[in-house]
Amino acid sequence: MRKVLMGNHALSYGVKLSRAEVIAAYPITPQTEVVELLSEMCASGELKAKFIKVESEHSAMAALIGASFTGARTFTATSSQGLALMHEMLHWAAGARTPIVMGNINRAFGPPWSIWTDQNDSLSQRDTGWMQVYAQNNQEVLDSVIQAYKVAETVELPAMIVLAAFVLSHTSEPVEIPDQEKVDEFLPPYKRKYKIDPEEPHAFGGLTTPDNYFEFRYKIQKAMEKALNEWEKVGEEFGEIFGRRYGLVETYKAEDAKNLIVSSGTIASTARRAVDILREKGEKVGLIRVRVFRPFPGEKISEILSSANKAVVIDRNISFGASGIFYQEIKAAIYNKIKKPKIFGVITGLGGRDVTSKDIVEIYKEVMKMEEPSSEIIWQGVNL
Amino acid sequence: MKLSIPEEEIIGLGNFGCQGCGAVLAMRYALKALGRNTIITLPACCWSVIDGPFPHSLVNVSLFHTAFETAAPAASGIRAGLEVKGKKANVVAWAGDGATYDIGFGAISGVAERNEDIIYVCYDNEAYMNTGNQRSSATPFKAVTTTTPINSPKENHKKDIVSIMADHQIPYLATASIAYPEDLIEKFKKAKDIKGMRFMLIFCPCPTGWKYSPSLTIKLARLAVQTRIFPLLEVEFGKKWALTKDILRPKPVEEYLKLQGRFKHLKEEDIKEIQHLVDENWERLLEKIKR
Ligand SMILES: Cc1ncc(C[n+]2csc(CCOP(=O)(O)OP(=O)(O)O)c2C)c(N)n1
Ligand code: SF4
């Protein structure tokens, strides 16, 4: 079935199709429609889930960790300040190895207040042990939820589906809604190995001495490494059943490209248009879209970049006092490689500032004029 | 010999609490009433140490360690999970006074307002003990802690958590004391059979924080009741208030205060002021009971 859906509702449909069993959420713009639709689905019985209408995002995550521990499939969604308030519990969820799936609508932090998009909210959760997927359109939003449950439950780590505020969350696009039977076949019910069960008492999460703690962390890293493979595998399998293939990264006209643009989310889909424009002008340029950011597909990206002269990383985020975050990660990934391009880090579009294909063409042209990066940050579009 | 409390011991032998810790007894008695079909969420507190380090656990029921301010919402999540999995158990949030009166308060209020089907237990040792005895909003007036030192004891009154929770109109609320185990167990048994949010406040003296000899724990817990400092009561739906132990001839508060290092600095007028406060609180309580 095809339906015209806003990104937020694409999330809700993904959750419904995945048969989530416990949902807990707290409203924040621009996330609210996600859980509004879910609460309607729960109220009508269309989705057989318990919906806990908590009093804060922090409690939402705490409740889901508890619920996940009983073996229930769980979901929440949030944005920006809500995600920041959850931060403590994000660590807890990963440490407790709960495969919670969450939608995060990328919204800029205050002050000054902003409801528009940038990636600083999700990227400041980079080191919590959550997997992160950056979607580029509403179809991918829906499809990624289903895949996320599958990967999360296999590697026992939580996953975040990230979409740009308004650019996706409130933009309607035709979305193919898969058949429930096919989804059921693809995504079997969640079976938790170690769970809270009154019939078999265990204590979970008690104080650990330095003799044990380290190993718990080691196992999270190993699970993340395993997840790299899982995202590829599950993306392929999804493609076979539903006809839409997904991977860790996506490339566009990259095979013969001399220079590559690297970006994520909706800027990457805008960059595709920029690549076309530049190709028409004879530029040998291609695109890498980083879809999965955690676990980070550094090897894969390095491999694609190995034959390029220059890479332009476009970040809609900033780590203050350093530079763009994707730029840092990619630079780190290629550092030890023999064959690597010169890498340029561009920051643009903070707080939802429009980024057009024309802007990306300009950025590209400017970078091509440089021998070396003029600095760690090449700013695009700052009006002082 | 016939015991007046259930004979079965659910918690194990040996624990990581200090000698004479009241909080250990609180759990021991509560579990006697609740039985083995119980799941506990435990935030950061003395009890997260008392239970023992990984992979040990003292309690012999399922126990889930959670972040400091999340015992209540984590319990409600477990309840929701059990419901969708078709399982039944007592779901208990077990937290200290700091987690309850302070940092977790908003979340507890949320769970109470939604009348979630959990038993929330606060074992009240009147300060943040796990972190080394700092004041909480359960710390009594004039007490000394590491953040209300001797030259500047606590200036504020203990938060009236009972009235606040009662005003949420939850089905059941009770206070209990480790010095009155029959009463405590009776209340937990009653709470166990009620659906919805139940709030239990247990008075738990702490020799380490209150600076007294570990042998006096029960005596102090009893004196707190006998002086009317800690009334034993029940409240149903925020309306029906009842004392479960009336104190007709209260002992002077001084008897209770003088045994503890945290009140050693009190002057005569301080003791008078505290006595006055306790009398006032008792009057307020009687008014609620009459209503
Ligand atoms: C967010 C957060 N802040 C602070 C702490 C540190 N902390 C751990 S236990 C504790 C005190 C607990 O006091 P209480 O709830 O009264 O229980 P008790 O230790 O007295 O048993 C504090 C402050 C924490 N774990 N998490
Ligand atoms: S500090 Fe107090 S409450 Fe904590 S274990 Fe020791 S006696 Fe018990």
Coordinates of N, CA, C and O in Angstrom, one line a residue, chain B residues 28-152:
Chain B
R28 N 14.2 -7.0 54.7 CA 13.9 -8.4 55.2 C 12.5 -8.5 55.6 O 11.8 -9.5 55.2
Y29 N 11.9 -7.6 56.3 CA 10.5 -7.7 56.7 C 9.6 -7.5 55.5 O 8.6 -8.2 55.4
A30 N 9.9 -6.6 54.7 CA 9.0 -6.3 53.5 C 8.9 -7.5 52.6 O 7.8 -7.9 52.2
L31 N 10.0 -8.2 52.4 CA 10.0 -9.4 51.6 C 9.2 -10.6 52.2 O 8.6 -11.4 51.6
K32 N 9.3 -10.6 53.5 CA 8.5 -11.6 54.2 C 7.0 -11.5 53.9 O 6.3 -12.5 53.8
A33 N 6.6 -10.2 53.8 CA 5.2 -10.0 53.5 C 4.9 -10.2 52.0 O 3.9 -10.7 51.6
L34 N 5.8 -9.7 51.1 CA 5.6 -9.7 49.7 C 5.8 -11.1 49.0 O 5.1 -11.5 48.1
G35 N 6.7 -11.9 49.6 CA 7.0 -13.2 49.1 C 7.9 -13.2 47.9 O 8.4 -12.1 47.5
R36 N 8.2 -14.4 47.4 CA 9.2 -14.5 46.3 C 8.8 -14.0 45.0 O 9.7 -13.7 44.1
N37 N 7.5 -13.9 44.8 CA 7.1 -13.5 43.4 C 7.1 -12.0 43.3 O 6.1 -11.3 43.1
T38 N 8.3 -11.4 43.5 CA 8.5 -10.0 43.6 C 9.7 -9.6 42.7 O 10.6 -10.3 42.6
I39 N 9.5 -8.4 42.1 CA 10.6 -7.8 41.3 C 10.9 -6.5 41.8 O 10.0 -5.7 42.1
I40 N 12.1 -6.2 42.1 CA 12.5 -4.9 42.7 C 13.3 -4.0 41.7 O 14.2 -4.5 41.1
T41 N 13.0 -2.8 41.6 CA 13.9 -1.8 41.0 C 14.6 -1.1 42.1 O 14.0 -0.6 43.0
L42 N 15.9 -0.9 41.9 CA 16.7 -0.3 42.9 C 17.6 0.8 42.3 O 18.4 0.5 41.5
P43 N 17.4 2.1 42.8 CA 18.3 3.1 42.3 C 19.5 3.2 43.1 O 19.7 2.4 44.0
A44 N 20.4 4.1 42.8 CA 21.6 4.3 43.6 C 21.2 4.7 45.0 O 20.4 5.5 45.2
C45 N 21.8 4.0 45.9 CA 21.5 4.2 47.4 C 22.3 3.2 48.2 O 23.1 2.4 47.6
C46 N 22.3 3.3 49.5 CA 23.0 2.3 50.3 C 22.6 0.9 49.9 O 23.5 0.0 49.9
W47 N 21.4 0.7 49.6 CA 20.9 -0.7 49.2 C 21.6 -1.3 48.0 O 21.8 -2.5 47.8
S48 N 22.1 -0.4 47.1 CA 22.8 -0.9 45.9 C 24.1 -1.5 46.3 O 24.7 -2.2 45.6
V49 N 24.6 -1.1 47.5 CA 25.8 -1.7 48.0 C 25.5 -2.9 48.9 O 26.1 -4.0 48.8
I50 N 24.4 -2.7 49.7 CA 24.0 -3.8 50.7 C 23.8 -5.1 49.9 O 24.1 -6.1 50.4
D51 N 23.2 -4.9 48.7 CA 22.8 -6.1 48.0 C 24.0 -7.0 47.5 O 23.9 -8.1 47.2
G52 N 25.2 -6.3 47.5 CA 26.4 -7.1 47.2 C 26.8 -6.8 45.8 O 26.0 -6.5 44.9
P53 N 28.1 -7.0 45.5 CA 28.6 -6.7 44.1 C 28.3 -7.8 43.2 O 28.1 -9.0 43.6
F54 N 28.3 -7.5 41.9 CA 28.1 -8.5 40.8 C 29.1 -9.6 41.1 O 30.3 -9.4 41.3
P55 N 28.8 -10.9 40.9 CA 27.5 -11.4 40.5 C 26.6 -11.8 41.7 O 25.7 -12.7 41.5
H56 N 26.9 -11.3 42.9 CA 26.1 -11.7 44.0 C 24.8 -10.8 44.2 O 24.7 -9.7 43.6
S57 N 23.8 -11.4 44.9 CA 22.7 -10.6 45.3 C 22.1 -11.2 46.5 O 21.9 -12.4 46.7
L58 N 21.7 -10.3 47.4 CA 21.3 -10.7 48.7 C 19.8 -11.1 48.7 O 19.4 -11.9 49.5
V59 N 19.0 -10.6 47.8 CA 17.6 -10.6 48.0 C 16.8 -11.9 47.5 O 15.7 -12.1 47.9
N60 N 17.4 -12.6 46.6 CA 16.8 -13.9 46.1 C 15.4 -13.6 45.4 O 14.6 -14.5 45.4
V61 N 15.2 -12.4 45.0 CA 14.1 -12.1 44.0 C 14.8 -11.3 42.9 O 15.9 -10.9 43.0
S62 N 14.0 -11.2 41.8 CA 14.6 -10.4 40.7 C 14.9 -9.0 41.1 O 14.0 -8.3 41.8
L63 N 16.0 -8.5 40.8 CA 16.4 -7.1 41.2 C 17.0 -6.4 40.0 O 17.9 -6.9 39.4
F64 N 16.5 -5.2 39.7 CA 17.0 -4.4 38.6 C 17.6 -3.1 39.1 O 16.9 -2.3 39.6
H65 N 18.9 -3.0 39.0 CA 19.6 -1.7 39.4 C 19.3 -0.7 38.3 O 19.5 -0.9 37.1
T66 N 18.8 0.5 38.8 CA 18.5 1.6 37.8 C 19.1 2.9 38.3 O 19.7 3.0 39.4
A67 N 19.1 3.9 37.4 CA 19.7 5.2 37.8 C 19.0 5.9 39.0 O 17.8 5.5 39.2
F68 N 19.6 6.8 39.6 CA 19.2 7.3 40.9 C 17.8 7.8 41.0 O 17.1 7.6 42.0
E69 N 17.3 8.4 39.9 CA 16.0 9.1 40.0 C 14.9 8.3 39.2 O 13.9 8.8 38.9
T70 N 15.2 7.0 39.0 CA 14.3 6.2 38.1 C 13.7 5.0 38.6 O 13.2 4.2 37.9
A71 N 13.7 4.8 39.9 CA 13.1 3.5 40.5 C 11.6 3.4 40.1 O 11.2 2.3 39.7
A72 N 10.9 4.5 40.2 CA 9.5 4.5 39.9 C 9.2 4.2 38.4 O 8.5 3.3 38.1
P73 N 9.7 5.0 37.5 CA 9.4 4.8 36.1 C 10.0 3.4 35.6 O 9.3 2.8 34.8
A74 N 11.1 3.0 36.1 CA 11.6 1.7 35.7 C 10.7 0.6 36.1 O 10.4 -0.3 35.4
A75 N 10.1 0.8 37.3 CA 9.2 -0.2 37.8 C 7.9 -0.2 37.0 O 7.4 -1.3 36.6
S76 N 7.5 1.0 36.5 CA 6.3 1.0 35.7 C 6.5 0.4 34.4 O 5.6 -0.2 33.8
G77 N 7.7 0.5 33.9 CA 8.1 -0.2 32.6 C 8.1 -1.7 32.8 O 7.6 -2.4 31.9
I78 N 8.6 -2.1 33.9 CA 8.6 -3.6 34.1 C 7.2 -4.1 34.2 O 6.8 -5.1 33.7
R79 N 6.3 -3.3 34.9 CA 4.9 -3.7 35.0 C 4.3 -3.8 33.6 O 3.6 -4.8 33.3
A80 N 4.6 -2.8 32.8 CA 4.0 -2.8 31.4 C 4.5 -4.0 30.7 O 3.7 -4.7 30.0
G81 N 5.8 -4.3 30.8 CA 6.4 -5.5 30.1 C 5.7 -6.8 30.6 O 5.4 -7.6 29.8
L82 N 5.6 -6.9 31.9 CA 5.0 -8.1 32.4 C 3.5 -8.3 31.9 O 3.1 -9.4 31.6
E83 N 2.8 -7.2 31.8 CA 1.5 -7.2 31.3 C 1.4 -7.8 29.9 O 0.6 -8.6 29.6
V84 N 2.3 -7.2 29.0 CA 2.2 -7.7 27.6 C 2.7 -9.1 27.6 O 2.3 -9.9 26.6
K85 N 3.5 -9.6 28.5 CA 4.0 -10.9 28.5 C 3.1 -11.9 29.3 O 3.4 -13.1 29.5
G86 N 2.0 -11.3 29.9 CA 1.1 -12.1 30.6 C 1.6 -12.7 31.9 O 1.3 -13.9 32.3
K87 N 2.5 -12.0 32.6 CA 3.1 -12.4 33.8 C 2.6 -11.6 35.0 O 2.3 -10.4 34.9
K88 N 2.5 -12.3 36.2 CA 2.1 -11.5 37.4 C 3.2 -11.5 38.4 O 3.8 -12.6 38.6
A89 N 3.4 -10.4 39.1 CA 4.4 -10.3 40.2 C 4.1 -9.0 40.9 O 3.5 -8.1 40.4
N90 N 4.6 -8.9 42.1 CA 4.7 -7.7 42.8 C 5.8 -6.9 42.2 O 6.9 -7.3 42.3
V91 N 5.5 -5.7 41.7 CA 6.6 -4.8 41.2 C 6.9 -3.7 42.2 O 6.0 -2.9 42.5
V92 N 8.1 -3.7 42.7 CA 8.4 -2.9 43.9 C 9.6 -1.9 43.5 O 10.6 -2.4 43.0
A93 N 9.4 -0.6 43.7 CA 10.5 0.3 43.6 C 11.0 0.5 45.0 O 10.2 0.8 45.9
W94 N 12.3 0.3 45.2 CA 12.8 0.4 46.6 C 13.9 1.4 46.6 O 15.0 1.2 46.0
A95 N 13.7 2.6 47.2 CA 14.6 3.7 47.1 C 14.8 4.4 48.5 O 14.0 4.3 49.4
G96 N 15.9 5.1 48.5 CA 16.2 5.9 49.7 C 15.4 7.2 49.7 O 14.7 7.5 48.8
D97 N 15.7 8.0 50.8 CA 14.9 9.2 50.9 C 15.4 10.3 49.9 O 14.6 11.1 49.4
G98 N 16.7 10.2 49.6 CA 17.2 11.2 48.6 C 16.6 11.0 47.2 O 16.1 11.9 46.6
A99 N 16.5 9.7 46.8 CA 15.9 9.4 45.5 C 14.4 9.7 45.5 O 13.8 10.1 44.5
T100 N 13.8 9.7 46.7 CA 12.3 9.8 46.8 C 11.9 11.3 47.0 O 11.1 11.8 46.2
Y101 N 12.5 11.9 48.0 CA 12.1 13.3 48.4 C 12.6 14.3 47.4 O 12.1 15.4 47.2
D102 N 13.8 14.0 46.8 CA 14.5 15.0 46.0 C 14.5 14.6 44.5 O 13.6 14.9 43.8
I103 N 15.6 13.9 44.1 CA 15.9 13.8 42.7 C 14.9 13.0 41.9 O 14.6 13.3 40.8
G104 N 14.2 12.0 42.5 CA 13.3 11.2 41.8 C 11.8 11.7 42.0 O 10.9 11.1 41.5
F105 N 11.7 12.8 42.7 CA 10.3 13.2 43.1 C 9.4 13.4 41.9 O 8.2 13.0 42.0
G106 N 9.8 14.1 40.9 CA 9.0 14.4 39.8 C 8.5 13.1 39.1 O 7.3 12.9 38.8
A107 N 9.4 12.1 39.0 CA 9.0 10.8 38.4 C 8.1 10.1 39.3 O 7.1 9.4 38.8
I108 N 8.2 10.1 40.6 CA 7.3 9.4 41.5 C 5.9 10.0 41.4 O 4.9 9.3 41.3
S109 N 5.9 11.3 41.4 CA 4.7 12.0 41.3 C 4.0 11.6 40.0 O 2.7 11.4 39.9
G110 N 4.7 11.5 38.9 CA 4.2 11.1 37.6 C 3.5 9.7 37.7 O 2.4 9.5 37.3
V111 N 4.3 8.8 38.3 CA 3.8 7.4 38.4 C 2.6 7.4 39.3 O 1.6 6.7 39.0
A112 N 2.6 8.2 40.4 CA 1.4 8.2 41.3 C 0.2 8.8 40.6 O -0.9 8.3 40.7
E113 N 0.4 9.9 39.8 CA -0.7 10.5 39.1 C -1.3 9.5 38.1 O -2.5 9.5 37.9
R114 N -0.5 8.7 37.5 CA -1.0 7.8 36.5 C -1.5 6.5 37.2 O -2.0 5.6 36.6
N115 N -1.4 6.5 38.5 CA -1.8 5.3 39.4 C -1.3 4.0 38.8 O -2.0 3.1 38.6
E116 N 0.0 4.0 38.5 CA 0.6 2.8 38.0 C 0.6 1.7 39.1 O 0.8 2.0 40.2
D117 N 0.6 0.5 38.6 CA 0.4 -0.6 39.5 C 1.7 -1.1 40.1 O 2.2 -2.2 39.8
I118 N 2.3 -0.3 41.0 CA 3.6 -0.6 41.6 C 3.5 -0.3 43.1 O 2.7 0.5 43.5
I119 N 4.4 -0.9 43.9 CA 4.5 -0.5 45.3 C 5.8 0.3 45.3 O 6.9 -0.2 45.0
Y120 N 5.7 1.5 45.7 CA 6.9 2.3 45.9 C 7.3 2.4 47.4 O 6.5 2.7 48.2
V121 N 8.5 2.0 47.7 CA 9.0 2.0 49.0 C 10.1 2.9 49.2 O 11.1 2.8 48.5
C122 N 10.0 3.8 50.2 CA 11.1 4.7 50.5 C 11.6 4.2 51.9 O 10.8 4.3 52.8
Y123 N 12.8 3.8 51.9 CA 13.4 3.5 53.3 C 14.1 4.8 53.7 O 15.0 5.3 53.0
D124 N 13.6 5.4 54.7 CA 14.0 6.7 55.1 C 15.1 6.7 56.2 O 14.8 6.5 57.3
N125 N 16.3 7.0 55.8 CA 17.4 7.2 56.8 C 17.8 8.6 56.9 O 18.8 9.0 57.4
E126 N 16.9 9.5 56.4 CA 17.0 10.9 56.6 C 18.3 11.7 56.1 O 18.6 12.7 56.6
A127 N 19.0 11.1 55.1 CA 20.1 11.8 54.5 C 20.6 10.9 53.3 O 20.2 9.8 53.1
Y128 N 21.5 11.5 52.5 CA 22.1 10.8 51.4 C 23.2 10.0 52.1 O 24.3 10.5 52.4
M129 N 23.0 8.7 52.4 CA 24.0 8.0 53.1 C 25.1 7.3 52.2 O 26.3 7.3 52.5
N130 N 24.7 6.9 51.0 CA 25.6 6.2 50.1 C 26.8 7.1 49.8 O 27.9 6.7 49.6
T131 N 26.5 8.4 49.6 CA 27.6 9.3 49.3 C 28.2 9.9 50.5 O 29.0 10.9 50.4
G132 N 27.9 9.4 51.7 CA 28.6 9.9 52.9 C 27.9 10.9 53.8 O 28.5 11.7 54.4
N133 N 26.6 10.7 53.8 CA 25.8 11.5 54.8 C 25.7 13.0 54.5 O 26.1 13.8 55.3
Q134 N 25.1 13.3 53.4 CA 24.8 14.7 53.1 C 23.3 14.9 53.3 O 22.5 14.0 53.3
R135 N 22.9 16.2 53.6 CA 21.5 16.4 53.9 C 20.6 16.1 52.7 O 21.0 16.3 51.5
S136 N 19.4 15.7 52.9 CA 18.4 15.5 51.9 C 17.2 16.3 52.4 O 17.2 16.9 53.5
S137 N 16.1 16.4 51.6 CA 15.0 17.1 52.1 C 14.2 16.3 53.1 O 13.2 16.7 53.7
A138 N 14.7 15.1 53.4 CA 14.1 14.3 54.5 C 14.9 14.5 55.8 O 14.5 14.0 56.9
T139 N 16.0 15.2 55.7 CA 16.8 15.4 57.0 C 16.0 16.3 57.9 O 15.5 17.3 57.5
P140 N 16.0 15.9 59.2 CA 15.2 16.7 60.1 C 15.8 18.1 60.5 O 17.0 18.2 60.3
F141 N 15.0 19.0 60.9 CA 15.4 20.3 61.4 C 16.5 20.2 62.4 O 16.4 19.4 63.3
K142 N 17.5 21.0 62.2 CA 18.7 21.1 63.2 C 19.7 19.9 63.1 O 20.6 19.9 63.9
A143 N 19.4 18.9 62.3 CA 20.4 17.8 62.3 C 21.7 18.2 61.6 O 21.7 19.1 60.7
V144 N 22.7 17.6 62.0 CA 24.1 17.8 61.4 C 24.3 16.7 60.4 O 24.1 15.5 60.7
T145 N 24.7 17.1 59.2 CA 25.2 16.2 58.2 C 26.5 16.8 57.7 O 26.9 17.9 58.1
T146 N 27.1 16.2 56.7 CA 28.4 16.7 56.2 C 28.1 18.0 55.4 O 29.1 18.8 55.2
T147 N 26.9 18.2 54.9 CA 26.6 19.5 54.2 C 25.8 20.5 55.1 O 25.5 21.6 54.6
T148 N 25.5 20.0 56.3 CA 24.9 20.9 57.2 C 25.7 20.8 58.5 O 25.3 20.1 59.5
P149 N 26.9 21.3 58.5 CA 27.9 21.0 59.6 C 27.5 21.7 60.9 O 26.6 22.5 61.0
I150 N 28.3 21.3 61.9 CA 27.9 21.7 63.3 C 27.6 23.1 63.5 O 26.7 23.5 64.2
N151 N 28.4 24.0 62.8 CA 28.2 25.4 63.0 C 27.0 26.0 62.1 O 26.7 27.2 62.1
S152 N 26.4 25.1 61.3 CA 25.3 25.5 60.5 C 24.4 24.3 60.2 O 24.2 23.9 59.1

